[in-house]
Each structure stands twice: as structure tokens, then as C-alpha cells.
Coordinates of C-alpha atoms and ligand atoms in Angstrom, one line a residue:
M21 CA 0.0 0.0 0.0
E22 CA 1.3 3.6 -0.9
E23 CA 2.4 5.4 2.2
K24 CA 0.5 8.8 2.5
R25 CA 2.9 11.6 3.6
A26 CA 1.6 14.9 4.6
V27 CA 4.6 16.9 3.2
T28 CA 4.4 18.6 -0.3
M29 CA 7.0 20.9 -1.7
D30 CA 4.6 24.0 -1.4
K31 CA 4.0 23.3 2.3
L32 CA 7.9 22.8 2.7
V33 CA 8.6 26.1 1.0
N34 CA 5.9 28.1 2.8
L35 CA 7.1 26.8 6.3
C36 CA 10.6 27.5 5.6
K37 CA 9.9 31.0 4.4
S38 CA 7.5 31.8 7.4
R39 CA 9.7 30.2 10.2
G40 CA 13.2 31.6 9.0
I41 CA 14.6 28.4 7.7
I42 CA 15.0 29.4 4.0
F43 CA 14.1 32.5 2.1
P44 CA 14.1 33.2 -1.6
G45 CA 17.4 34.9 -2.6
S46 CA 17.4 38.6 -3.1
E47 CA 13.7 38.7 -2.3
I48 CA 13.5 42.5 -2.0
Y49 CA 14.7 42.9 -5.6
G50 CA 12.1 40.4 -7.0
G51 CA 14.4 37.4 -6.3
M52 CA 17.3 36.0 -8.4
G53 CA 15.9 32.6 -10.0
N54 CA 17.0 29.5 -7.9
T55 CA 19.1 31.2 -5.3
W56 CA 18.0 30.6 -1.7
D57 CA 19.3 32.3 1.7
Y58 CA 19.3 30.2 4.8
G59 CA 17.6 32.2 7.6
P60 CA 18.4 32.0 11.5
V61 CA 16.8 28.6 12.0
G62 CA 18.2 27.2 8.6
V63 CA 21.7 28.3 9.0
E64 CA 21.6 26.3 12.4
I65 CA 20.3 23.3 10.8
K66 CA 22.5 23.2 7.8
N67 CA 25.6 23.8 10.0
N68 CA 24.6 20.7 12.1
V69 CA 24.2 18.7 9.1
K70 CA 27.7 19.6 8.0
R71 CA 29.0 19.0 11.4
C72 CA 27.4 15.5 11.5
W73 CA 29.0 14.6 8.2
W74 CA 32.5 15.9 9.2
K75 CA 32.3 13.9 12.4
R76 CA 31.4 10.7 10.6
F77 CA 33.7 11.1 7.6
V78 CA 36.6 12.8 8.6
Q79 CA 36.8 13.1 12.5
E80 CA 35.8 9.3 13.3
S81 CA 37.1 8.0 10.2
D82 CA 40.4 6.2 10.4
N83 CA 43.0 7.9 8.3
S84 CA 40.9 10.5 6.8
F85 CA 41.9 14.4 6.8
G86 CA 40.0 17.5 6.1
I87 CA 40.9 20.3 3.8
D88 CA 39.4 23.7 2.7
A89 CA 40.6 24.3 -0.9
A90 CA 40.1 27.6 -2.8
I91 CA 37.1 27.9 -5.1
L92 CA 39.1 29.7 -7.8
M93 CA 41.6 27.2 -9.1
N94 CA 44.3 27.3 -11.9
P95 CA 42.3 27.0 -15.1
T96 CA 44.4 24.1 -16.4
V97 CA 42.9 22.2 -13.4
W98 CA 39.5 22.2 -15.3
D99 CA 41.2 20.9 -18.7
A100 CA 42.8 18.1 -16.8
S101 CA 39.6 17.2 -15.0
G102 CA 37.8 17.3 -18.3
H103 CA 35.3 19.9 -17.3
T104 CA 36.4 22.4 -20.0
A105 CA 35.9 19.7 -22.8
S106 CA 32.7 18.0 -21.5
F107 CA 31.0 19.2 -18.4
S108 CA 27.9 20.1 -20.3
D109 CA 24.2 19.1 -20.4
P110 CA 22.2 18.5 -23.8
K111 CA 20.0 21.5 -24.2
M112 CA 17.1 21.9 -26.7
D113 CA 15.3 25.4 -27.1
C114 CA 11.6 25.4 -27.7
K115 CA 11.1 27.4 -30.9
E116 CA 7.7 28.5 -29.9
C117 CA 8.1 30.0 -26.4
K118 CA 11.8 30.3 -26.4
T119 CA 12.3 28.3 -23.2
R120 CA 15.4 25.9 -22.7
H121 CA 15.1 22.5 -21.7
R122 CA 17.3 19.4 -20.8
A123 CA 16.8 16.8 -23.6
D124 CA 17.2 14.0 -20.9
T125 CA 14.8 15.5 -18.5
L126 CA 12.2 16.0 -21.4
I127 CA 12.4 12.2 -22.3
E128 CA 12.4 11.2 -18.5
N129 CA 9.0 13.1 -17.8
H130 CA 7.4 12.2 -21.2
S131 CA 8.1 8.3 -20.6
K132 CA 7.5 8.7 -17.0
G133 CA 10.7 7.3 -16.1
A134 CA 10.2 4.2 -18.3
V135 CA 13.1 5.3 -20.7
N136 CA 16.5 6.0 -19.3
P137 CA 18.2 8.8 -21.2
D138 CA 21.4 8.0 -19.5
T139 CA 22.1 5.3 -21.8
M140 CA 21.3 7.3 -25.1
T141 CA 23.4 9.3 -27.4
N142 CA 22.4 12.9 -28.1
E143 CA 21.2 11.7 -31.7
E144 CA 19.2 9.1 -30.0
M145 CA 17.8 11.6 -27.7
E146 CA 16.8 13.9 -30.4
A147 CA 15.3 11.1 -32.4
Y148 CA 13.2 10.1 -29.5
I149 CA 12.0 13.6 -28.8
F150 CA 11.0 14.3 -32.5
E151 CA 9.7 10.9 -33.0
H152 CA 7.4 10.9 -29.9
K153 CA 6.4 14.6 -30.5
V154 CA 7.5 15.3 -26.7
A155 CA 5.8 18.5 -25.7
C156 CA 7.3 21.5 -24.2
P157 CA 6.5 21.7 -20.5
K158 CA 5.8 25.5 -20.8
C159 CA 3.8 25.9 -23.9
G160 CA 2.7 22.4 -24.8
K161 CA 3.9 22.7 -28.4
S162 CA 6.3 20.2 -29.9
N163 CA 9.0 22.3 -31.9
F164 CA 12.5 21.9 -30.6
T165 CA 15.8 23.0 -31.9
N166 CA 18.5 20.2 -32.4
I167 CA 20.5 19.4 -29.2
R168 CA 23.2 21.8 -28.4
T169 CA 25.7 21.3 -25.5
F170 CA 26.1 23.8 -23.0
N171 CA 29.0 24.2 -20.5
L172 CA 27.8 24.3 -17.0
M173 CA 30.8 26.1 -15.4
F174 CA 30.6 29.7 -14.5
Q175 CA 33.3 31.8 -16.0
T176 CA 35.0 34.9 -14.9
S177 CA 38.0 37.0 -15.6
R178 CA 41.1 37.5 -13.8
G179 CA 43.0 40.5 -14.5
V180 CA 43.8 44.1 -13.1
T181 CA 43.8 45.9 -16.4
E182 CA 41.8 45.8 -19.4
G183 CA 43.4 43.4 -22.0
D184 CA 45.0 41.6 -19.2
K185 CA 42.3 39.1 -18.6
D186 CA 42.4 35.4 -18.3
T187 CA 39.3 33.3 -18.2
I188 CA 38.9 31.4 -14.9
Y189 CA 36.2 29.2 -13.6
I190 CA 34.1 29.2 -10.5
R191 CA 34.5 25.7 -9.3
P192 CA 31.7 23.3 -10.3
E193 CA 32.6 20.7 -7.6
T194 CA 34.8 20.5 -4.6
A195 CA 36.5 17.2 -5.6
Q196 CA 39.4 18.8 -7.7
G197 CA 40.6 20.5 -4.5
E198 CA 41.0 17.0 -2.9
F199 CA 42.9 15.6 -5.7
V200 CA 45.4 18.4 -6.5
N201 CA 46.2 18.3 -2.7
F202 CA 46.8 14.6 -2.7
L203 CA 50.4 14.8 -2.6
S204 CA 50.6 17.6 0.0
V205 CA 48.3 16.0 2.4
Q206 CA 49.9 12.7 2.1
R207 CA 53.4 14.3 2.7
T208 CA 52.4 16.5 5.6
T209 CA 50.3 13.8 7.5
R210 CA 52.7 10.9 6.6
A211 CA 49.6 9.1 5.6
K212 CA 49.9 5.6 4.1
V213 CA 47.4 4.5 1.4
P214 CA 44.6 3.8 1.9
F215 CA 43.6 7.2 3.2
G216 CA 40.9 9.8 2.7
I217 CA 40.5 13.5 2.2
G218 CA 37.1 15.2 3.0
Q219 CA 36.0 18.6 2.2
I220 CA 32.9 20.7 2.6
G221 CA 32.3 23.9 0.3
K222 CA 30.5 25.8 -2.4
A223 CA 30.1 24.7 -5.9
F224 CA 28.4 26.6 -8.9
R225 CA 26.7 25.3 -12.0
N226 CA 24.9 27.1 -14.7
E227 CA 22.3 24.5 -14.6
I228 CA 19.8 24.7 -17.5
T229 CA 16.8 23.4 -15.5
P230 CA 17.3 24.2 -11.7
G231 CA 14.3 24.0 -9.5
N232 CA 12.3 21.9 -6.8
F233 CA 13.4 24.4 -4.2
I234 CA 16.8 23.7 -2.9
F235 CA 17.1 20.4 -4.8
R236 CA 19.0 21.8 -8.0
T237 CA 20.4 25.3 -7.7
I238 CA 23.1 27.3 -9.3
E239 CA 24.9 27.9 -6.0
F240 CA 25.2 24.7 -3.5
E241 CA 27.4 23.1 -1.0
Q242 CA 29.0 19.9 -1.4
M243 CA 30.4 17.4 1.1
E244 CA 33.0 15.2 -0.9
H245 CA 35.2 12.5 0.3
Q246 CA 37.9 10.8 -1.8
W247 CA 39.3 7.6 -0.5
F248 CA 42.8 6.7 -2.1
C249 CA 43.4 3.0 -2.2
K250 CA 45.5 0.5 -4.2
E251 CA 44.1 -1.1 -7.4
G252 CA 42.7 -4.5 -6.5
T253 CA 41.3 -3.2 -3.1
D254 CA 39.1 -0.7 -4.9
G255 CA 35.9 -3.0 -5.2
E256 CA 35.9 -3.7 -1.5
Y257 CA 36.1 0.0 -0.7
Y258 CA 33.5 1.0 -3.1
E259 CA 31.1 -1.5 -1.4
F260 CA 32.2 -0.1 2.0
Y261 CA 31.5 3.4 1.2
K262 CA 28.1 2.5 -0.4
Q263 CA 27.2 1.0 3.2
K264 CA 28.7 3.8 5.0
A265 CA 26.9 6.7 3.1
H266 CA 23.7 4.7 3.5
E267 CA 24.1 4.1 7.2
F268 CA 24.8 7.9 7.7
L269 CA 21.5 8.8 6.0
L270 CA 19.6 6.2 8.2
D271 CA 21.4 7.6 11.4
L272 CA 20.2 11.2 10.5
G273 CA 16.6 10.0 10.6
L274 CA 15.8 9.4 6.9
N275 CA 13.2 6.3 6.6
E276 CA 14.8 3.3 5.0
N277 CA 11.7 2.9 2.7
H278 CA 12.5 6.4 1.4
L279 CA 16.0 5.4 0.0
R280 CA 17.3 3.1 -2.6
F281 CA 20.5 2.4 -4.5
K282 CA 20.5 3.0 -8.2
D283 CA 23.4 1.7 -10.3
H284 CA 24.6 3.9 -13.2
E285 CA 23.9 2.0 -16.5
K286 CA 26.1 4.3 -18.6
L287 CA 29.6 4.5 -16.9
A288 CA 32.1 7.3 -17.7
H289 CA 34.9 5.8 -19.7
Y290 CA 37.4 5.8 -16.7
A291 CA 34.9 4.6 -14.1
R292 CA 34.6 1.0 -12.8
A293 CA 31.5 1.3 -11.0
A294 CA 29.1 4.0 -10.0
C295 CA 25.7 4.5 -8.1
D296 CA 23.5 7.0 -6.5
I297 CA 21.5 6.8 -3.5
Q298 CA 18.1 8.1 -4.3
Y299 CA 15.7 9.6 -1.9
L300 CA 11.8 9.9 -2.2
F301 CA 11.6 13.6 -2.4
P302 CA 8.0 15.2 -2.5
M303 CA 8.5 15.4 -6.4
G304 CA 9.6 11.7 -6.5
W305 CA 12.6 9.6 -6.6
S306 CA 15.8 11.6 -7.2
E307 CA 19.7 11.5 -6.6
L308 CA 20.6 12.3 -3.3
N309 CA 24.4 11.4 -3.3
G310 CA 26.8 9.4 -5.5
I311 CA 29.5 6.9 -4.9
H312 CA 31.9 6.3 -7.7
N313 CA 34.9 4.1 -8.4
R314 CA 37.0 6.6 -10.4
T315 CA 39.9 4.4 -10.9
D316 CA 43.4 6.2 -11.1
F317 CA 41.9 8.7 -13.8
D318 CA 42.0 11.8 -11.7
L319 CA 45.4 11.6 -10.3
K320 CA 46.9 10.4 -13.7
R321 CA 45.4 13.4 -15.6
H322 CA 46.7 15.8 -12.9
Q323 CA 50.1 14.1 -13.4
E324 CA 49.8 14.7 -17.1
Y325 CA 48.8 18.3 -17.0
S326 CA 50.8 19.5 -14.1
G327 CA 53.9 17.6 -15.0
K328 CA 54.2 16.5 -11.3
S329 CA 54.5 12.9 -10.4
M330 CA 51.4 11.5 -8.5
L331 CA 53.1 8.2 -7.8
Y332 CA 52.8 7.0 -4.1
N333 CA 55.8 5.1 -2.8
D334 CA 54.6 2.3 -0.6
P335 CA 57.1 2.2 2.4
F336 CA 56.3 -1.3 3.1
T337 CA 56.7 -2.9 -0.3
N338 CA 58.7 -0.1 -2.0
E339 CA 56.2 -0.4 -4.9
K340 CA 55.3 2.8 -6.7
Y341 CA 51.8 3.5 -8.1
I342 CA 49.1 5.8 -8.5
P343 CA 46.1 5.2 -6.2
F344 CA 42.6 4.5 -7.2
V345 CA 39.9 6.7 -5.9
I346 CA 36.5 5.9 -4.3
E347 CA 34.5 9.2 -4.2
Y348 CA 31.4 9.9 -2.1
S349 CA 29.6 13.1 -2.8
I350 CA 26.6 14.6 -1.3
G351 CA 25.1 17.9 -1.6
A352 CA 24.6 19.6 1.8
D353 CA 21.5 21.5 0.6
R354 CA 20.0 18.4 -1.3
L355 CA 20.4 16.6 2.2
M356 CA 18.8 19.4 3.9
L357 CA 15.7 19.1 1.4
A358 CA 15.6 15.3 2.3
L359 CA 15.7 16.0 6.0
L360 CA 13.2 18.8 5.8
S361 CA 10.9 16.4 3.7
E362 CA 11.4 13.5 6.2
A363 CA 10.8 15.5 9.4
Y364 CA 7.6 17.3 8.3
D365 CA 4.4 16.0 9.8
E366 CA 0.8 17.2 10.3
E367 CA -0.9 15.5 13.4
Q368 CA -4.4 15.8 14.4
L369 CA -4.7 16.8 18.0
D370 CA -7.6 16.1 20.5
G371 CA -10.1 19.0 20.2
G372 CA -9.8 19.0 16.5
D373 CA -6.5 21.1 16.0
T374 CA -3.6 20.2 13.7
R375 CA 0.0 20.7 14.8
V376 CA 2.8 21.0 12.3
V377 CA 5.9 19.3 13.6
M378 CA 9.3 18.8 12.3
H379 CA 10.7 15.6 13.8
F380 CA 14.3 16.4 13.3
H381 CA 17.1 14.3 14.9
P382 CA 18.0 16.4 17.8
A383 CA 21.6 16.7 16.6
I384 CA 20.4 18.5 13.6
A385 CA 17.6 20.6 15.2
A386 CA 18.4 24.3 15.1
Y387 CA 17.7 24.9 18.8
K388 CA 18.1 22.1 21.3
V389 CA 16.0 23.5 23.8
A390 CA 13.5 26.6 24.2
I391 CA 13.2 28.3 27.5
L392 CA 9.6 29.4 28.1
P393 CA 8.7 31.3 31.2
L394 CA 5.0 30.5 32.2
Q395 CA 4.6 34.2 32.9
K396 CA 6.5 37.2 32.2
N397 CA 7.5 37.9 35.6
L398 CA 9.3 34.8 35.7
G399 CA 11.6 36.2 33.0
E400 CA 14.5 36.7 35.3
K401 CA 14.9 33.0 36.4
A402 CA 14.1 31.8 33.0
R403 CA 16.8 34.1 31.5
E404 CA 19.4 32.8 33.9
L405 CA 18.8 29.3 32.7
Y406 CA 18.9 30.4 29.0
R407 CA 22.2 32.1 29.6
K408 CA 23.7 29.0 31.3
L409 CA 22.4 26.5 28.6
S410 CA 23.4 28.9 25.7
K411 CA 27.1 28.1 26.7
Q412 CA 26.7 24.5 25.6
F413 CA 24.1 24.5 22.8
M414 CA 21.9 26.7 20.8
C415 CA 18.8 27.7 22.8
T416 CA 16.0 29.9 22.1
Y417 CA 13.7 32.1 24.5
D418 CA 10.2 33.0 24.0
E419 CA 7.8 34.5 26.5
A420 CA 5.1 35.8 24.0
G421 CA 1.6 34.3 23.9
S422 CA 0.1 31.4 25.5
I423 CA 2.3 28.5 26.2
G424 CA 0.2 26.3 23.7
K425 CA 1.1 28.7 21.0
R426 CA 4.6 28.8 22.0
Y427 CA 4.9 25.1 22.1
R428 CA 3.3 25.0 18.5
R429 CA 6.0 27.5 17.2
Q430 CA 8.7 25.3 18.5
D431 CA 7.1 22.2 17.0
E432 CA 7.2 24.0 13.6
I433 CA 10.9 24.4 13.7
G434 CA 11.8 21.1 15.3
T435 CA 13.0 22.2 18.7
P436 CA 13.2 18.8 20.5
Y437 CA 12.7 20.1 24.1
C438 CA 10.8 23.1 25.6
V439 CA 11.8 23.9 29.3
T440 CA 9.0 25.7 31.3
I441 CA 9.8 27.8 34.2
D442 CA 6.8 28.2 36.7
F443 CA 6.3 29.4 40.3
D444 CA 7.5 26.1 41.6
T445 CA 10.9 26.7 40.1
L446 CA 11.2 29.8 42.4
E447 CA 10.7 27.4 45.2
D448 CA 12.6 24.3 44.4
N449 CA 14.6 25.0 41.3
T450 CA 12.6 22.2 39.2
V451 CA 11.4 22.8 35.7
T452 CA 9.2 21.0 33.1
I453 CA 10.6 19.5 30.1
R454 CA 8.4 18.7 27.3
D455 CA 9.3 16.2 24.6
R456 CA 8.5 17.5 21.0
D457 CA 7.5 14.1 19.5
T458 CA 5.6 12.7 22.3
M459 CA 4.5 16.0 23.9
S460 CA 4.9 14.1 27.3
Q461 CA 6.3 16.2 30.0
I462 CA 8.6 15.4 33.1
R463 CA 9.8 17.4 36.0
M464 CA 13.5 17.8 36.8
N465 CA 15.9 19.9 38.6
A466 CA 17.2 22.9 36.6
D467 CA 20.7 21.9 37.2
E468 CA 20.2 18.6 35.4
V469 CA 18.8 19.9 32.1
A470 CA 22.1 20.4 30.5
A471 CA 23.3 16.8 31.0
F472 CA 19.9 15.5 30.1
I473 CA 20.0 17.4 26.8
Q474 CA 23.4 16.8 25.9
Q475 CA 23.1 13.0 26.1
K476 CA 19.9 13.4 23.6
I477 CA 21.8 15.4 21.0
N478 CA 24.8 13.2 20.4
F479 CA 25.3 11.9 17.0
Ligands
GAP1961 N1 32.5 15.4 -7.7 C1 31.5 14.6 -8.2 C2 30.2 15.4 -8.4 O1 30.3 16.5 -8.2 P1 27.6 15.3 -9.0 O2 26.9 14.0 -9.1 O3 27.7 16.1 -10.0 O4 29.0 14.5 -8.6 C3 27.4 15.3 -6.4 O5 27.3 16.0 -7.5 C4 26.2 15.6 -5.4 O6 26.2 17.2 -5.4 C5 24.9 15.2 -6.0 O7 24.6 14.0 -5.6 C6 23.9 16.2 -5.2 O8 23.7 15.9 -4.0 C7 24.8 17.4 -5.2 N2 24.5 18.4 -6.3 C8 25.0 18.4 -7.6 N3 24.4 19.4 -8.3 C9 23.7 20.1 -7.5 C10 22.9 21.2 -7.8 N4 22.8 21.9 -8.9 N5 22.2 21.7 -6.8 C11 22.2 21.2 -5.5 N6 22.9 20.0 -5.3 C12 23.7 19.4 -6.4

């Protein structure tokens, strides 16, 4: 039986906008298509997501190291990586309404997923679209140009005077920062292969068809991890990272039934294996992250284009070789969308009311606790507790409106615990803690609250 979920994209967008999670970019100027700004609540959630990722893939990972490479790189990096030659999407323009579309998306939507354009050449895609009279999603007519390829990298110029301009690129992925630093990281950490390099950072792509809120945007953040290993061990590590990536998503609270692996049917010429983990987003199943066995392609290409040897000298066997790479890559914003979709719920309460509640894992919730004085004249005691707890984690304070309304506001942003200060608190220093998910309340000494919450927010 198909599961009925309360979440829709419209509800999420509206909640995010009204509760300070995510705002449309440059809104007072009428917006800037497909850019989004994280508000006071959203930035906390996203930072927590990034912290959880870093903890799992860098901090707790044996032999993995973090870096933070520059966004602007020597342009030859993008020749070596293949991005200047072939980082493009097949675009078609509608001759009637002048809108631009990706040929693969047109086929996917037209066939309702039955035809996989990944396995088709540009000529085959064109033939399919013309034969099946695929309609333009904007105007409904079927009158497209032939396919043209369109490089997705944003370009800018480097130079201080006119005529002294070199084209440089705004990175479309963080991965190249890890590849070009392979030798420096290995030398400075004295790491032995196998070892990993992880990085979190912004990437930019001039996407032809961005959309679906923060699913596909032109500016986004990636969390990428490259595992450098010896050929022959690559298959085993590929499987290991598939499982590790999956486990990370489950631990963050994504429902197992909303996740599935999808092997790539058409592999890049250098790849030995590649798969995505897809999530059941409000608009349907779509890629959440990728795991790729990239062989020794990237390091070999950087060796060729830079002229610097990428050979690793095995201190145990004295063998010299260029390591293989298992790449795991996930968008922080796309993961945010999955977590927002998963957390959203509408619950019917006794008395006919509906409460909207975000069931985030406490580790990623923006505020771990809300401090709510029952009455304004209890504010001094409540602020004292707020100041104390704020030293340990993000807290929020609210004294406006009925206690029921204040609980609802916290439910909507996913605050896992609310602490109420009442007149008994002044007598015996006890407070009430309310659990977001069960709405049950317990009484405890105010001095025990920090330890209680700390153990709940561990990831
Ligand atoms: N280094 C490999 C790489 O960049 P990718 O499949 O192009 O691979 C990896 O991107 C992940 O980055 C995707 O699985 C997705 O989570 C995220 N991502 C890619 N393009 C995105 C976009 N335009 N907007 C938001 N997230 C994006």
C-alpha cells in the first residue's frame, strides 16, 4: 500500500519562508532565480548537518583528513579534470516559447521514467523527442531545436587592467581540490595508502533546469570524500562506502523505505562502478548522493597536465603506483531538502486542532531547547537558565503568547525540548521538560537539564 505523507513541496517552501529556515534569494529585488538564503533557523540546521557529516567522515574515520581548498583554481585544473571539454548538458530550445530544456529531462518526464536517457547518445535523444512529439513543458507545443551542448561552468575574468584578462572558472565541484592536494596531504600527514581526504564547500553550476526548491540550484554546497586506495582493493572500498553513505542517512533519521540504490547504467569511460542513493523527495525519487569508483583517472590526469608525479611510494613494499579513488559526494542543500521532507508531519490533536511538527534528529535541530517562562514575571529566572544552557548549545527564548502557541512555534521548527519555568521553579529549582515528539512532560531539577539534553543530541 502506498504510504501517505503529509509533506508537499509547497508546504515545505511556505514553512521554511515563514519560520526563518530558507528565504528566496534577493527577495526584495524580486528574487534571483534558484538562489536561496538560509535564515536564522536554517543556518543552524545546515551547520549541524555539515558537522554530523564531518564527524562521521573525517573525525571518526580512520586515516581521513580534512581540507578547505580555494574555489578559484588554476584553469588548467579544469582541462585536466575534463570539465572544460565536456561538463555539459544536452539542451534544446523550444522554438515556440523560447524556453530552454534538458533533452534527458524531457525524455524522462515524457516516458514517466520508463526510458532511461542516460544510456542514449545525443542523436538518439533527439530522435526520441522528435518521433514521440514530446511537448514543451511550458507551452505544450512540440517544436524543438536540435541538441546543443552547454558548458555548466560559470566563467569570470582574472586581471587588473583591460586586456589583461584570463578566463577562470568558479568551481563546479569541490573534488578537484582534494585531487590536487593529494601529495601535500599525504606528505604532511605522513598518511599511508589507503587514506581519505574530505571537504565541505560551495560549488556553482549554470544549470539549465534548476528547480524543486533547494534540490537543484546554481550555487550549492557539497560534502565530498575521496578515498585513495591501491588497485585491487577498490571494489571492496566501493562497497564499504556505499554502505557507510547509506548508514549515515539512516542515522540522520531518513526512513529506509524512502532510500534506494541506483546503479549507473552508462559509466564514464574511466569509471569501474558508480551508483546513486536516491531519496523519495516530494516530487519523486531523485539522486541524493553518488558513490563512484573513479580508478586512477583523476590523479593520472593531474600528473599529465601539471607535470608533477602523483606516484605513491609504498614504504612497506617499495612499490610505486598511482592510487585509485573511491569518491563519495553529497550536496548539503539536497540533504537538507531530504531531511526537511522526512521531518515534516501534520498531526491531528484532541479537540480538532492540527499541529505541524518537524521531527528532526535532535543533533540537527536548530535549537536544542526553548526556554519558556510561564509568565513574564518569571523572566529573570528563565533568562538565567537560558544564559547557562546557551554556553553549551543553541537555545531559544520565548515569552510571547499562550504556552500552547509557544509549543506550536517550537514544533514547527523542530525544537526537540521545551523547558517551562513556573512558580514552583522559584521554590525548588525544578522545571518541566516537554518532549516534541511525544508531547509528554517530566519534571526535573534545572541543574540537570544540560546533561539531559546533551546526551540526547549526540550523533
Ligand atoms: N565530484 C562529483 C560530483 O560533483 P555530482 O553527481 O555532479 O558529482 C554530487 O554531484 C552531489 O552534489 C549530488 O549527488 C547532489 O547531492 C549535489 N548536487 C549536484 N548538483 C547540484 C545542484 N545543482 N544543486 C544542488 N545540489 C547539487
